[in-house]
Amino acid sequence: SQSRHQLVLDLTRPDVVDHLFGTMSTVLSSAPIAYLKWDMNRSLTEPYSAELGPERQGEFSHRYVLGLYELYRRLTAAFPDLLIESCASGAGRFDPGLLAFAPQTWTSSSTDPVERLRIQWGASLLYPLSTLGAHVAPRRNWIVGRETPLPFRTAVAVFGVLGFELDPDTLTENERQAIAGFIEWYQQRRHILQFGRFRRLRSPFTGRGDEAAWMTIANDGSQAIVGWYRIAATPNPPIERLRLRGLEPAAVYRVSAWPGGVDDRAMANLGDRTGADLMGFGLFREVERSYPNPVGDHHAAVFDLERINTID
């Protein structure tokens, strides 16, 4: 059966693997190609092999994956400097074994940040942030039609392998400057955001799913970054506290805001705080319920924490 005008190749067969390795090697040798995006959006239908007898058709799915791994193995051996990004959707070629060959994965084509909070939360239960491709898409998402501000979209995407998929001709000068600032900030903290210790703080699957929060901590404990997201505003909200995890209780941390800024109610979080304070009392969002000019939906607060000393 055709799907997307495509058929499925039988990767259980060594001759098919040989053919693909030859044709792909020809392309990859034709230019200094450093990056390969490998989509598998064609789902598997009629999963059988003409090379296997009737009593062995149950082996097809396992043998198909082994054939795919063999193709990846040969390509990465022949082109060791090539970065291959695999794809999570479609045929579901997103598994821990594939990370040995493709250490980066396009987590999902659903780039709406509200959906991505749930997607990245779930994926992070098994996969490190350094493997999760996360992009900032246009203000009006092409899948769900939801409109979200640039800082909110970026605040979600920085907890992964950040990218921007935007039409530069549609950006305002303020947006261009903001994106440049976000990229510079991210590059300086890539080692924390991609390779730090990830801590989930507030699940977007809990309760009404109005909030989410997580944080990453540098492996030496010297820095941490916290992302706190309001998905949907509620009337008369309580004074929310976000208790952090994994800090040194006796250390003093300088808390500052990222380039996206924080609203003036969250400004009271900034300054020098002990790890015990940040884990016991925590960060807070609202200072009083009658505060005018509510923040509204799709708001993010991202905090930088830098350890400055330890209390004796």
Coordinates of C-alpha atoms in Angstrom, one line a residue:
S1 CA 0.0 0.0 0.0
Q2 CA 1.2 3.5 -0.7
S3 CA 1.1 6.2 2.0
R4 CA 2.4 9.7 1.3
H5 CA 3.1 8.3 -2.2
Q6 CA 5.7 6.0 -0.7
L7 CA 6.4 2.3 -0.2
V8 CA 8.4 0.7 2.6
L9 CA 11.7 -0.9 1.9
D10 CA 12.4 -4.3 3.5
L11 CA 15.3 -3.6 5.8
T12 CA 15.4 -7.2 7.0
R13 CA 17.1 -8.0 3.7
P14 CA 20.9 -7.5 3.6
D15 CA 20.8 -6.6 -0.1
V16 CA 18.4 -3.7 0.6
V17 CA 20.7 -2.5 3.3
D18 CA 23.7 -2.7 0.9
H19 CA 21.8 -0.7 -1.7
L20 CA 20.8 2.0 0.7
F21 CA 24.3 2.3 2.1
G22 CA 25.7 2.7 -1.4
T23 CA 23.2 5.3 -2.6
M24 CA 23.4 7.3 0.6
S25 CA 27.2 7.1 0.7
T26 CA 27.3 8.6 -2.8
V27 CA 25.2 11.6 -1.7
L28 CA 27.2 12.1 1.5
S29 CA 30.5 11.9 -0.4
S30 CA 29.4 14.5 -3.0
A31 CA 29.8 17.5 -0.7
P32 CA 31.1 18.4 2.8
I33 CA 27.8 17.4 4.5
A34 CA 27.9 17.7 8.2
Y35 CA 24.2 17.1 9.1
L36 CA 21.6 14.6 8.0
K37 CA 17.9 14.8 9.0
W38 CA 16.5 11.3 8.8
D39 CA 12.7 11.3 8.9
M40 CA 10.6 8.1 9.0
N41 CA 7.1 9.5 8.6
R42 CA 5.9 6.6 6.6
S43 CA 4.3 4.1 8.9
L44 CA 4.9 0.4 8.4
T45 CA 2.1 -1.4 6.6
E46 CA 2.0 -5.1 5.4
P47 CA 4.9 -5.9 7.8
Y48 CA 6.2 -9.1 6.1
S49 CA 9.3 -10.1 4.1
A50 CA 9.3 -12.2 1.0
E51 CA 12.6 -13.6 2.1
L52 CA 11.2 -15.1 5.3
G53 CA 9.1 -18.2 5.4
P54 CA 5.5 -18.2 6.7
E55 CA 6.7 -19.6 10.1
R56 CA 9.2 -16.7 10.5
Q57 CA 7.1 -13.7 9.6
G58 CA 6.8 -12.9 13.3
E59 CA 10.5 -12.1 13.2
F60 CA 9.9 -9.2 10.8
S61 CA 9.7 -6.2 13.1
H62 CA 12.8 -7.3 15.1
R63 CA 14.8 -8.0 12.0
Y64 CA 13.7 -4.7 10.4
V65 CA 15.1 -2.8 13.4
L66 CA 18.4 -4.8 13.3
G67 CA 18.7 -3.9 9.5
L68 CA 18.1 -0.3 10.3
Y69 CA 20.8 -0.3 13.0
E70 CA 23.2 -2.0 10.6
L71 CA 22.6 0.7 8.0
Y72 CA 23.2 3.4 10.6
R73 CA 26.3 1.6 11.9
R74 CA 27.9 1.5 8.5
L75 CA 27.1 5.1 7.7
T76 CA 28.4 6.5 11.0
A77 CA 31.6 4.4 10.6
A78 CA 32.1 5.7 7.0
F79 CA 31.2 9.3 8.0
P80 CA 32.3 9.7 11.6
D81 CA 31.9 13.5 11.6
L82 CA 28.3 13.4 10.4
L83 CA 25.6 14.4 12.8
I84 CA 22.4 12.4 12.2
E85 CA 19.1 13.6 13.6
S86 CA 16.4 11.0 13.8
C87 CA 12.7 11.6 14.0
A88 CA 10.2 10.6 16.7
S89 CA 7.0 10.7 14.6
G90 CA 5.6 8.5 11.9
A91 CA 7.2 5.1 12.2
G92 CA 8.3 5.9 15.7
R93 CA 12.1 5.5 15.1
F94 CA 12.9 7.0 18.4
D95 CA 14.4 4.5 20.9
P96 CA 17.4 4.3 23.2
G97 CA 19.3 2.0 20.8
L98 CA 19.2 4.5 18.0
L99 CA 20.9 7.1 20.1
A100 CA 24.2 5.1 19.6
F101 CA 24.1 6.3 16.0
A102 CA 21.8 9.4 15.9
P103 CA 22.4 11.3 19.2
Q104 CA 19.9 13.9 18.4
T105 CA 16.1 13.4 17.7
W106 CA 13.4 15.7 16.3
T107 CA 11.2 15.3 19.3
S108 CA 7.9 16.1 17.5
S109 CA 6.6 18.2 14.6
S110 CA 4.2 19.7 17.1
T111 CA 6.1 22.9 17.9
D112 CA 3.3 24.6 19.9
P113 CA 4.9 25.4 23.2
V114 CA 1.9 24.3 25.3
E115 CA 2.0 20.9 23.6
R116 CA 5.8 20.9 23.8
L117 CA 5.7 21.3 27.6
R118 CA 3.9 17.9 27.8
I119 CA 6.0 16.3 25.0
Q120 CA 9.3 17.4 26.5
W121 CA 8.2 16.5 30.0
G122 CA 7.3 13.0 29.0
A123 CA 10.4 12.5 26.7
S124 CA 12.7 13.6 29.5
L125 CA 11.6 10.7 31.6
L126 CA 13.8 8.5 29.4
Y127 CA 15.9 10.7 27.1
P128 CA 18.5 13.4 28.1
L129 CA 17.8 17.0 27.0
S130 CA 20.8 16.9 24.7
T131 CA 18.9 14.5 22.4
L132 CA 15.6 16.5 22.2
G133 CA 15.4 18.9 19.3
A134 CA 13.3 21.8 20.4
H135 CA 12.4 24.7 18.0
V136 CA 10.8 28.1 18.3
A137 CA 8.1 28.3 15.7
P138 CA 6.0 31.3 14.4
R139 CA 3.7 33.1 16.8
R140 CA 0.6 31.4 15.3
N141 CA 1.4 27.7 15.4
W142 CA 0.7 25.9 12.1
I143 CA -0.7 22.7 13.7
V144 CA -3.1 24.0 16.5
G145 CA -3.5 27.6 15.4
R146 CA -2.6 28.9 18.9
E147 CA -0.8 32.2 19.2
T148 CA 1.9 32.5 21.9
P149 CA 4.5 35.2 22.6
L150 CA 8.1 34.8 21.6
P151 CA 9.5 34.7 25.2
F152 CA 7.1 31.9 26.1
R153 CA 8.0 29.8 23.0
T154 CA 11.7 30.3 23.6
A155 CA 11.5 29.5 27.3
V156 CA 10.2 26.1 26.5
A157 CA 12.6 25.4 23.6
V158 CA 15.8 26.3 25.5
F159 CA 15.4 23.1 27.6
G160 CA 16.6 21.0 24.7
V161 CA 18.6 21.4 21.5
L162 CA 17.4 24.9 20.6
G163 CA 16.6 26.0 17.1
F164 CA 14.5 28.7 15.4
E165 CA 12.2 27.9 12.4
L166 CA 11.0 31.3 11.5
D167 CA 10.7 33.4 8.4
P168 CA 13.2 36.3 9.0
D169 CA 11.2 38.5 6.6
T170 CA 8.2 38.4 9.0
L171 CA 10.1 39.4 12.1
T172 CA 10.1 42.9 13.6
E173 CA 13.4 44.6 14.5
N174 CA 12.5 44.1 18.2
E175 CA 12.0 40.3 17.6
R176 CA 15.3 40.1 15.7
Q177 CA 17.1 41.7 18.7
A178 CA 15.3 39.5 21.2
I179 CA 16.2 36.3 19.3
A180 CA 19.9 37.4 19.1
G181 CA 19.8 37.9 22.9
F182 CA 18.2 34.5 23.5
I183 CA 20.7 32.7 21.3
E184 CA 23.7 34.4 23.0
W185 CA 22.2 33.5 26.4
Y186 CA 21.6 29.9 25.4
Q187 CA 25.1 29.4 23.9
Q188 CA 26.7 30.6 27.2
R189 CA 24.6 28.0 29.1
R190 CA 24.4 25.1 26.7
H191 CA 26.5 23.0 29.0
I192 CA 23.8 23.3 31.7
L193 CA 20.7 23.2 29.5
Q194 CA 21.7 20.2 27.5
F195 CA 24.1 18.3 29.8
G196 CA 23.2 19.3 33.4
R197 CA 21.1 17.3 35.9
F198 CA 17.5 17.7 35.0
R199 CA 14.9 18.0 37.8
R200 CA 11.1 18.0 37.1
L201 CA 9.3 20.3 39.5
R202 CA 5.7 20.7 38.4
S203 CA 4.0 18.5 35.9
P204 CA 1.8 19.9 33.2
F205 CA -0.3 16.7 33.5
T206 CA -1.2 17.4 37.2
G207 CA -4.6 18.9 38.1
R208 CA -5.9 21.4 35.5
G209 CA -2.6 21.4 33.7
D210 CA -2.3 25.2 34.1
E211 CA 1.4 25.2 35.1
A212 CA 4.6 23.4 34.6
A213 CA 8.2 23.8 36.0
W214 CA 11.6 22.2 35.7
M215 CA 15.2 23.0 36.2
T216 CA 18.7 22.0 35.2
I217 CA 21.8 22.0 37.5
A218 CA 25.4 22.2 36.3
N219 CA 27.3 19.0 37.0
D220 CA 29.6 20.9 39.4
G221 CA 26.7 22.5 41.1
S222 CA 27.9 26.1 40.3
Q223 CA 24.9 27.1 38.3
A224 CA 21.2 26.2 37.7
I225 CA 18.4 27.4 35.4
V226 CA 14.8 27.3 36.3
G227 CA 11.8 27.4 33.9
W228 CA 8.4 28.1 35.4
Y229 CA 5.4 28.2 33.0
R230 CA 1.9 29.5 33.3
I231 CA -0.2 27.9 30.6
A232 CA -3.6 29.3 31.5
A233 CA -4.4 32.1 34.0
T234 CA -7.0 31.5 36.7
P235 CA -9.0 34.1 38.6
N236 CA -7.9 35.1 42.1
P237 CA -4.8 32.9 42.0
P238 CA -3.1 31.7 45.2
I239 CA 0.3 32.8 46.1
E240 CA 2.3 30.1 44.4
R241 CA 5.6 28.8 45.7
L242 CA 8.0 26.8 43.6
R243 CA 10.4 24.8 45.7
L244 CA 13.6 24.0 43.9
R245 CA 15.6 20.7 44.1
G246 CA 19.2 19.6 44.0
L247 CA 20.8 22.7 45.4
E248 CA 23.4 22.9 48.2
P249 CA 21.5 24.0 51.3
A250 CA 24.5 26.0 52.7
A251 CA 25.4 27.7 49.4
V252 CA 24.4 31.2 48.5
Y253 CA 23.0 31.6 45.0
R254 CA 22.6 34.8 43.0
V255 CA 19.2 34.7 41.3
S256 CA 18.8 36.7 38.1
A257 CA 16.4 36.9 35.2
W258 CA 17.1 35.7 31.7
P259 CA 16.8 38.1 28.6
G260 CA 13.1 37.5 28.4
G261 CA 12.7 39.2 31.7
V262 CA 10.2 38.4 34.5
D263 CA 7.2 40.4 35.5
D264 CA 7.5 42.9 38.3
R265 CA 5.8 40.5 40.8
A266 CA 8.6 38.0 40.3
M267 CA 11.3 40.6 40.7
A268 CA 11.3 39.9 44.5
N269 CA 12.8 36.6 43.7
L270 CA 16.0 38.2 42.4
G271 CA 19.1 38.7 44.6
D272 CA 21.1 36.5 46.9
R273 CA 19.3 33.4 48.3
T274 CA 20.5 30.3 50.1
G275 CA 20.0 26.9 48.7
A276 CA 18.0 26.0 51.9
D277 CA 15.7 29.0 51.2
L278 CA 15.2 28.2 47.6
M279 CA 14.4 24.6 48.3
G280 CA 12.3 25.3 51.5
F281 CA 10.5 28.5 50.8
G282 CA 11.1 28.6 47.0
L283 CA 10.4 31.1 44.3
F284 CA 7.0 32.8 44.2
R285 CA 4.9 34.2 41.5
E286 CA 2.1 36.4 43.1
V287 CA 2.7 39.0 45.8
E288 CA -1.0 39.8 46.3
R289 CA -4.2 38.6 44.8
S290 CA -5.6 42.1 44.0
Y291 CA -2.5 43.0 41.9
P292 CA -3.6 44.9 38.7
N293 CA -2.7 44.0 35.2
P294 CA -2.7 40.2 35.4
V295 CA 0.0 38.4 33.4
G296 CA -2.5 36.2 31.5
D297 CA -2.0 33.0 29.6
H298 CA 1.3 31.7 28.1
H299 CA 3.7 33.3 30.4
A300 CA 7.2 32.1 31.4
A301 CA 9.6 33.0 34.1
V302 CA 13.2 31.8 33.6
F303 CA 15.7 32.3 36.4
D304 CA 19.5 32.0 36.4
L305 CA 21.1 30.8 39.6
E306 CA 24.8 31.2 40.2
R307 CA 26.5 29.9 43.3
I308 CA 28.6 32.7 44.8
N309 CA 29.8 31.3 48.1
T310 CA 29.0 28.8 50.9
I311 CA 28.0 29.7 54.4
D312 CA 30.4 28.2 57.0

